[in-house]
PDB file of C-alpha atoms in Angstrom:
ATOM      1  CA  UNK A   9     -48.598 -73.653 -31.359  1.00 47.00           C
ATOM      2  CA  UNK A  10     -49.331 -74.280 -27.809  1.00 48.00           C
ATOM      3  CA  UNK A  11     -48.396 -73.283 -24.530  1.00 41.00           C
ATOM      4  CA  UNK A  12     -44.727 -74.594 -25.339  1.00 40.00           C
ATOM      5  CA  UNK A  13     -43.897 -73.021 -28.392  1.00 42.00           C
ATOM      6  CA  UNK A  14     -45.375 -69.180 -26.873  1.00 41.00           C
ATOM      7  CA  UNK A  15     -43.054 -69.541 -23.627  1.00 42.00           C
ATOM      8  CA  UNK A  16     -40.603 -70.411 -26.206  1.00 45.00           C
ATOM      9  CA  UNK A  17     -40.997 -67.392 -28.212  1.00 44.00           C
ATOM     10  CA  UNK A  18     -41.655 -64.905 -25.310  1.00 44.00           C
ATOM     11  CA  UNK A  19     -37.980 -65.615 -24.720  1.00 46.00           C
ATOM     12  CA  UNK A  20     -38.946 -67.274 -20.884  1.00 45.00           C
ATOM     13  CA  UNK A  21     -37.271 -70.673 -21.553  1.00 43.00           C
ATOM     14  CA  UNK A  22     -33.435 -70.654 -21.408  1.00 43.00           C
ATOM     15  CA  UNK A  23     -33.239 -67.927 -19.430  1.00 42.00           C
ATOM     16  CA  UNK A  24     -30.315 -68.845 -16.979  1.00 46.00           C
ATOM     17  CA  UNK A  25     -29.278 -66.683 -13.802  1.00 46.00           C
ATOM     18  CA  UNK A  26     -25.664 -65.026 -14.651  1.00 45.00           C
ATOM     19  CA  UNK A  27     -23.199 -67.025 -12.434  1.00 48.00           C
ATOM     20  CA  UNK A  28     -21.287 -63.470 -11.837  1.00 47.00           C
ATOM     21  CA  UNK A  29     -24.757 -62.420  -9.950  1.00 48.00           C
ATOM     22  CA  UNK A  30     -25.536 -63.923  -6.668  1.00 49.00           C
ATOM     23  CA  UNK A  31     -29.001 -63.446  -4.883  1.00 51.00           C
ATOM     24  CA  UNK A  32     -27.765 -61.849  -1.893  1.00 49.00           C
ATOM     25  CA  UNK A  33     -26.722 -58.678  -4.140  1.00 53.00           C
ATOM     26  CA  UNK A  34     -30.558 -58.157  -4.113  1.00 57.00           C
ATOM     27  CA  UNK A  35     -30.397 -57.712  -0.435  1.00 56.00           C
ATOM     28  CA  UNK A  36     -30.364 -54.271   0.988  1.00 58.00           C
ATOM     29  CA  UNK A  37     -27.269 -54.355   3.343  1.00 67.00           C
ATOM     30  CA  UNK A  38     -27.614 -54.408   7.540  1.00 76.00           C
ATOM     31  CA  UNK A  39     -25.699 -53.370  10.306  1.00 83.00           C
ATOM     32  CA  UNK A  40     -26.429 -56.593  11.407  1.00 90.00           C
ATOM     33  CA  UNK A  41     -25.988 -60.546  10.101  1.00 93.00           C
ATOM     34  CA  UNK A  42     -27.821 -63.430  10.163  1.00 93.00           C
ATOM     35  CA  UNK A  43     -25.356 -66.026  11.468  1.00 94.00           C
ATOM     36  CA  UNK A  44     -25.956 -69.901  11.779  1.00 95.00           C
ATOM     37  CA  UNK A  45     -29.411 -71.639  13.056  1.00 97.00           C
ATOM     38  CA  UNK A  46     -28.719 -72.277  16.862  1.00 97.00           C
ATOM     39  CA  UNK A  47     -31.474 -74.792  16.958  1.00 97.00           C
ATOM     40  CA  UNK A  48     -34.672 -75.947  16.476  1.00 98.00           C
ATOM     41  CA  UNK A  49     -36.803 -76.315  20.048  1.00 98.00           C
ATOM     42  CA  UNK A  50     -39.312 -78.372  20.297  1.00 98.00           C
ATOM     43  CA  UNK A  51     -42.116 -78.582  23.305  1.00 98.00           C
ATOM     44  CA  UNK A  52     -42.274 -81.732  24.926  1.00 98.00           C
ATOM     45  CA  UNK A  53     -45.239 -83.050  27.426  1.00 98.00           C
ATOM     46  CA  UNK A  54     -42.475 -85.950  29.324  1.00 98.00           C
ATOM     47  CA  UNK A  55     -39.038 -84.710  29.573  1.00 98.00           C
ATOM     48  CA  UNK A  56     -37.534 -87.790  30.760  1.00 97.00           C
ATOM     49  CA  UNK A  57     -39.587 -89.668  27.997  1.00 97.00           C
ATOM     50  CA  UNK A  58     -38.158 -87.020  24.847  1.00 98.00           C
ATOM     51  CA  UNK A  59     -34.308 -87.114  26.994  1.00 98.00           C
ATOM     52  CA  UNK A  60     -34.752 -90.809  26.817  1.00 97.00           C
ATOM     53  CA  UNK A  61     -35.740 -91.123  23.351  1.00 98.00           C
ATOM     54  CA  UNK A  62     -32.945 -88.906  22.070  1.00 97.00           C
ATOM     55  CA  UNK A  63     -29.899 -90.554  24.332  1.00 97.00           C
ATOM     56  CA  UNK A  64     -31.159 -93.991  24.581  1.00 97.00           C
ATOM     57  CA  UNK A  65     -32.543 -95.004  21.056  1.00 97.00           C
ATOM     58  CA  UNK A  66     -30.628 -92.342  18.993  1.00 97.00           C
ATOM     59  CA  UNK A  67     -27.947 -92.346  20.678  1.00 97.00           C
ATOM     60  CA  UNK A  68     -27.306 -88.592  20.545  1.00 97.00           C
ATOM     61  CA  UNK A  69     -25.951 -86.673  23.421  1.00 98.00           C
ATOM     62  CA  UNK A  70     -28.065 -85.027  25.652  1.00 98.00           C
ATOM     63  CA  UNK A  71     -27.224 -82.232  28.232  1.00 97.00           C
ATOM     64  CA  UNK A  72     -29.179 -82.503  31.554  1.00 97.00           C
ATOM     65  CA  UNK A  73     -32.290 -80.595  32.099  1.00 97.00           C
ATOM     66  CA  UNK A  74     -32.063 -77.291  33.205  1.00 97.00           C
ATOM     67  CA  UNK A  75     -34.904 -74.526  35.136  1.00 96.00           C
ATOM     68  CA  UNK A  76     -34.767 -71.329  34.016  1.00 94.00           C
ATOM     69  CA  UNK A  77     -37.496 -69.678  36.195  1.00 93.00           C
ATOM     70  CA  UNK A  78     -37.066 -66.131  34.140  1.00 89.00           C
ATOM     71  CA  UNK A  79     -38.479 -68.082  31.233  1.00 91.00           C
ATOM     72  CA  UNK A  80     -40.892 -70.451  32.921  1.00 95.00           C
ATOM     73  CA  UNK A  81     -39.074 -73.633  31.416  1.00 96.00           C
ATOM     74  CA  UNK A  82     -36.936 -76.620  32.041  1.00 97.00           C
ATOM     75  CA  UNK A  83     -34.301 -76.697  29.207  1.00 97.00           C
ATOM     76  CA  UNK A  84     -32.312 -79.586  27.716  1.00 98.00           C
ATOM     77  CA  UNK A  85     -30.179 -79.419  24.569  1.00 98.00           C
ATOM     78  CA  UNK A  86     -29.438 -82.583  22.497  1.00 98.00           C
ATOM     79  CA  UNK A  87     -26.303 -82.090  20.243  1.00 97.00           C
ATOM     80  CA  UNK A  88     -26.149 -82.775  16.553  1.00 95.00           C
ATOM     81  CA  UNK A  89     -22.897 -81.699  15.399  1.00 91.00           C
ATOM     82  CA  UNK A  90     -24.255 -78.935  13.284  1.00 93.00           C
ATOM     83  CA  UNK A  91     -27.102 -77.714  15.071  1.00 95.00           C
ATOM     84  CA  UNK A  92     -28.860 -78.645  18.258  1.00 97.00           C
ATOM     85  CA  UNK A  93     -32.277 -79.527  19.411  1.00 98.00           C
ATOM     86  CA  UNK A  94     -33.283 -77.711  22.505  1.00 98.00           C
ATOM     87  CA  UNK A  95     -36.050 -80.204  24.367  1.00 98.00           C
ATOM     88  CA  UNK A  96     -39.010 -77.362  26.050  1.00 98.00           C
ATOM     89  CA  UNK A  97     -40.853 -78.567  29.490  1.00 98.00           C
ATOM     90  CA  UNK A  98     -43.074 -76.498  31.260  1.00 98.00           C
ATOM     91  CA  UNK A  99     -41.320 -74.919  34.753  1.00 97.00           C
ATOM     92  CA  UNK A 100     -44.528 -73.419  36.703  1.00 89.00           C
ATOM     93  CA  UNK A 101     -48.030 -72.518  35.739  1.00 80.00           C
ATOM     94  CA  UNK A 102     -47.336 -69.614  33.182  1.00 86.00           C
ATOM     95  CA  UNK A 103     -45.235 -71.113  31.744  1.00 94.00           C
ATOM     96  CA  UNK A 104     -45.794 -70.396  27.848  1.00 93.00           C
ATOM     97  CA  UNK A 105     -44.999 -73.851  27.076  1.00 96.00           C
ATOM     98  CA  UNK A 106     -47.560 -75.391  29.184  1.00 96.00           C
ATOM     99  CA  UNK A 107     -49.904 -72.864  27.053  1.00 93.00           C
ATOM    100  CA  UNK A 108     -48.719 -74.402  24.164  1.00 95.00           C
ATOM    101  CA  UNK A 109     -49.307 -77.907  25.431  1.00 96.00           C
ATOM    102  CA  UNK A 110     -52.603 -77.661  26.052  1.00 95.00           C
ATOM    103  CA  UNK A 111     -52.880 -76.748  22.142  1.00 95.00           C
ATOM    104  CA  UNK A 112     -50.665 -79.608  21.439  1.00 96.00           C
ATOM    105  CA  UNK A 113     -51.130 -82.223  23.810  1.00 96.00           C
ATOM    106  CA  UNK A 114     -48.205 -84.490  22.538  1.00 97.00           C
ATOM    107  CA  UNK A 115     -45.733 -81.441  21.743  1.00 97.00           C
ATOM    108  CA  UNK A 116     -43.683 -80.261  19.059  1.00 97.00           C
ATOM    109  CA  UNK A 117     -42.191 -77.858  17.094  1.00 97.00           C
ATOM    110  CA  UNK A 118     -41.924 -74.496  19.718  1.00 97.00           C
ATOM    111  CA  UNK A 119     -39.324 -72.113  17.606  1.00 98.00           C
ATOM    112  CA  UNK A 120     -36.197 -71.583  15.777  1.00 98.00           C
ATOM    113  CA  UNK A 121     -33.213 -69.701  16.761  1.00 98.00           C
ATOM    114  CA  UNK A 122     -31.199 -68.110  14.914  1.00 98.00           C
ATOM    115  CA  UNK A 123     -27.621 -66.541  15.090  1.00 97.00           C
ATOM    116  CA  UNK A 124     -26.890 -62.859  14.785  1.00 97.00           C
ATOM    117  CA  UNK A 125     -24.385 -60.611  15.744  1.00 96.00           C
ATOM    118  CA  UNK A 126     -26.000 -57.480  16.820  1.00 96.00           C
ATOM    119  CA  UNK A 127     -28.852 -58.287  18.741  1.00 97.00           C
ATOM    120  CA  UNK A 128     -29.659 -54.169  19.644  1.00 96.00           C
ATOM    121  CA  UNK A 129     -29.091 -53.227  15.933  1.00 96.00           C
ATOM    122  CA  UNK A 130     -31.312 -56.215  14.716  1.00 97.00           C
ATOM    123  CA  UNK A 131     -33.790 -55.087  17.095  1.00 97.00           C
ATOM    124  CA  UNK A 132     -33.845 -51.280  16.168  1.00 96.00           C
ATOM    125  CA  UNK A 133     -34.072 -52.285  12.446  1.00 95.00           C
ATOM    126  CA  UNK A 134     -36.784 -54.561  13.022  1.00 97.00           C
ATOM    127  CA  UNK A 135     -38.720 -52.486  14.599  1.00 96.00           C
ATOM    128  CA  UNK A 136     -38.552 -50.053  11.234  1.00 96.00           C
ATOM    129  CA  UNK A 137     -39.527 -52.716   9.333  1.00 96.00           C
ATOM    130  CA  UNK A 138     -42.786 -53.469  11.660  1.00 97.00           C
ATOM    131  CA  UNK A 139     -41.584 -56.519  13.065  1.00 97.00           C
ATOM    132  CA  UNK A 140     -43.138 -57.367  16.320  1.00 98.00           C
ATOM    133  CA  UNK A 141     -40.514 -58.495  19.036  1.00 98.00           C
ATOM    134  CA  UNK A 142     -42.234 -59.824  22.282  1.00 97.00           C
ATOM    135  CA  UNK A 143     -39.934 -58.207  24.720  1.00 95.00           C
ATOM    136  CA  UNK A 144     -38.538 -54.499  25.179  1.00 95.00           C
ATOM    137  CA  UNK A 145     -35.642 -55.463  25.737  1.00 96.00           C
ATOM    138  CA  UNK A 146     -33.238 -58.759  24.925  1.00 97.00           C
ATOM    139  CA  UNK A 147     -33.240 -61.542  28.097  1.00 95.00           C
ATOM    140  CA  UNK A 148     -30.598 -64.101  28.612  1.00 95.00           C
ATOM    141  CA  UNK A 149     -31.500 -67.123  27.409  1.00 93.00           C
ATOM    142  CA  UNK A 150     -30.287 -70.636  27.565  1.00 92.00           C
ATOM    143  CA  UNK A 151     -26.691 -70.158  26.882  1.00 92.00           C
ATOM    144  CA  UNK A 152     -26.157 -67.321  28.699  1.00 94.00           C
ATOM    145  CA  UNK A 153     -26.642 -65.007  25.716  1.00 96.00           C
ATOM    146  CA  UNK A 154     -29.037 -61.997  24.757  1.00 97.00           C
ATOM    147  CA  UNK A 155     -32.287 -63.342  23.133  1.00 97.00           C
ATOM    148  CA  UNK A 156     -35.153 -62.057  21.731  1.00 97.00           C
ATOM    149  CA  UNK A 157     -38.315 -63.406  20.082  1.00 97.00           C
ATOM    150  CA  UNK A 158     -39.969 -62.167  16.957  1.00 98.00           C
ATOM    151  CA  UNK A 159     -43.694 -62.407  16.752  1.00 97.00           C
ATOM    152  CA  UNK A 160     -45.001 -65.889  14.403  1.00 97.00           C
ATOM    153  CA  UNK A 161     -47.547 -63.791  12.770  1.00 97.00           C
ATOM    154  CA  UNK A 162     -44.623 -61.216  11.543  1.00 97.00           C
ATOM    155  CA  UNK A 163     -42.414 -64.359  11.006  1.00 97.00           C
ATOM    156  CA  UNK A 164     -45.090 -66.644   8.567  1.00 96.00           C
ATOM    157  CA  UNK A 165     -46.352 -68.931  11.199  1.00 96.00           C
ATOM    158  CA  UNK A 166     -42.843 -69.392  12.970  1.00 97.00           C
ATOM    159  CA  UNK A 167     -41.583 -68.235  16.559  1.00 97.00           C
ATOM    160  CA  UNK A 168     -38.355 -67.267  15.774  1.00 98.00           C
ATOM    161  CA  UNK A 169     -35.652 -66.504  18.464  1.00 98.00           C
ATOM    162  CA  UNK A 170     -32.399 -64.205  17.753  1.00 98.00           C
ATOM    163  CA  UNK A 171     -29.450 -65.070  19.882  1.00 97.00           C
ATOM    164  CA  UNK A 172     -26.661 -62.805  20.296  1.00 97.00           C
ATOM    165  CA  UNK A 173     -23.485 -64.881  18.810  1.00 94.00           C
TER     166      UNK A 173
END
């Protein structure tokens, strides 16, 4: 007659999800998708050092670095087959990854970003849904692409960039 035997009898044990019903039929539809996670990027206080670690000991491959003044960071992207890791350095004094290194002196995890493909409908349905974005309007990011951010507080903690697919 304990706990056991009432979940039992209140009919909560056994309960199974119906294989016919999937969890994304919960999920109001979009004019826009999510797509595939771009990549993960993660701050790094000695570019050479975080290249290095990822070519030389891991044995990955490893793009060369890259400015991109518009963004205030050197960029370089290490390839993992089904994702990449984009490696953040600091490119001039407001630079919002040297803000973000002074928090974090050794580095690490910046953002995510995350496929979709319709950045100005994501954006106009965000907004209803009173989720911050930190620019007016999408900027080209790393690959050449439309990108926006989406504010961490909105987002549970995490930066998360949308990239136009």
């Amino acid at each position: 007659s304990g706990l056991l035997t009432r979940l039992q009898t209140s009919g909560l044990t056994g309960r199974t999800l119906s294989p016919s019903k999937s969890f994304s039929q919960n999920i109001p539809s979009c004019l826009w998708k999510l797509g595939r996670l771009n990549h993960v990027a993660i701050a790094v206080p000695d570019l050479e050092k975080a290249q290095s670690l990822y070519k030389d000991v891991l044995g990955a491959q490893v793009s060369e670095a890259v400015a991109l003044p518009e963004h205030g960071v050197y960029t370089v992207f290490v390839e993992l087959g089904n994702t990449k890791l984009e490696l953040l350095h600091p490119l001039g004094e407001k630079s919002p990854i040297a803000s973000f290194l002074q928090k974090n002196k050794t580095g690490g995890m910046h953002h995510i970003c995350i496929e979709v493909d319709d950045i100005k409908a994501a954006m106009t349905e965000l907004k209803k849904k009173k989720i911050r974005i930190l620019s007016e309007e999408p900027k080209i990011g790393a690959h050449g692409k439309p990108v926006i951010f989406l504010h961490p507080k909105d987002c549970h903690g995490v930066l998360v960039e949308l990239e136009q697919a």
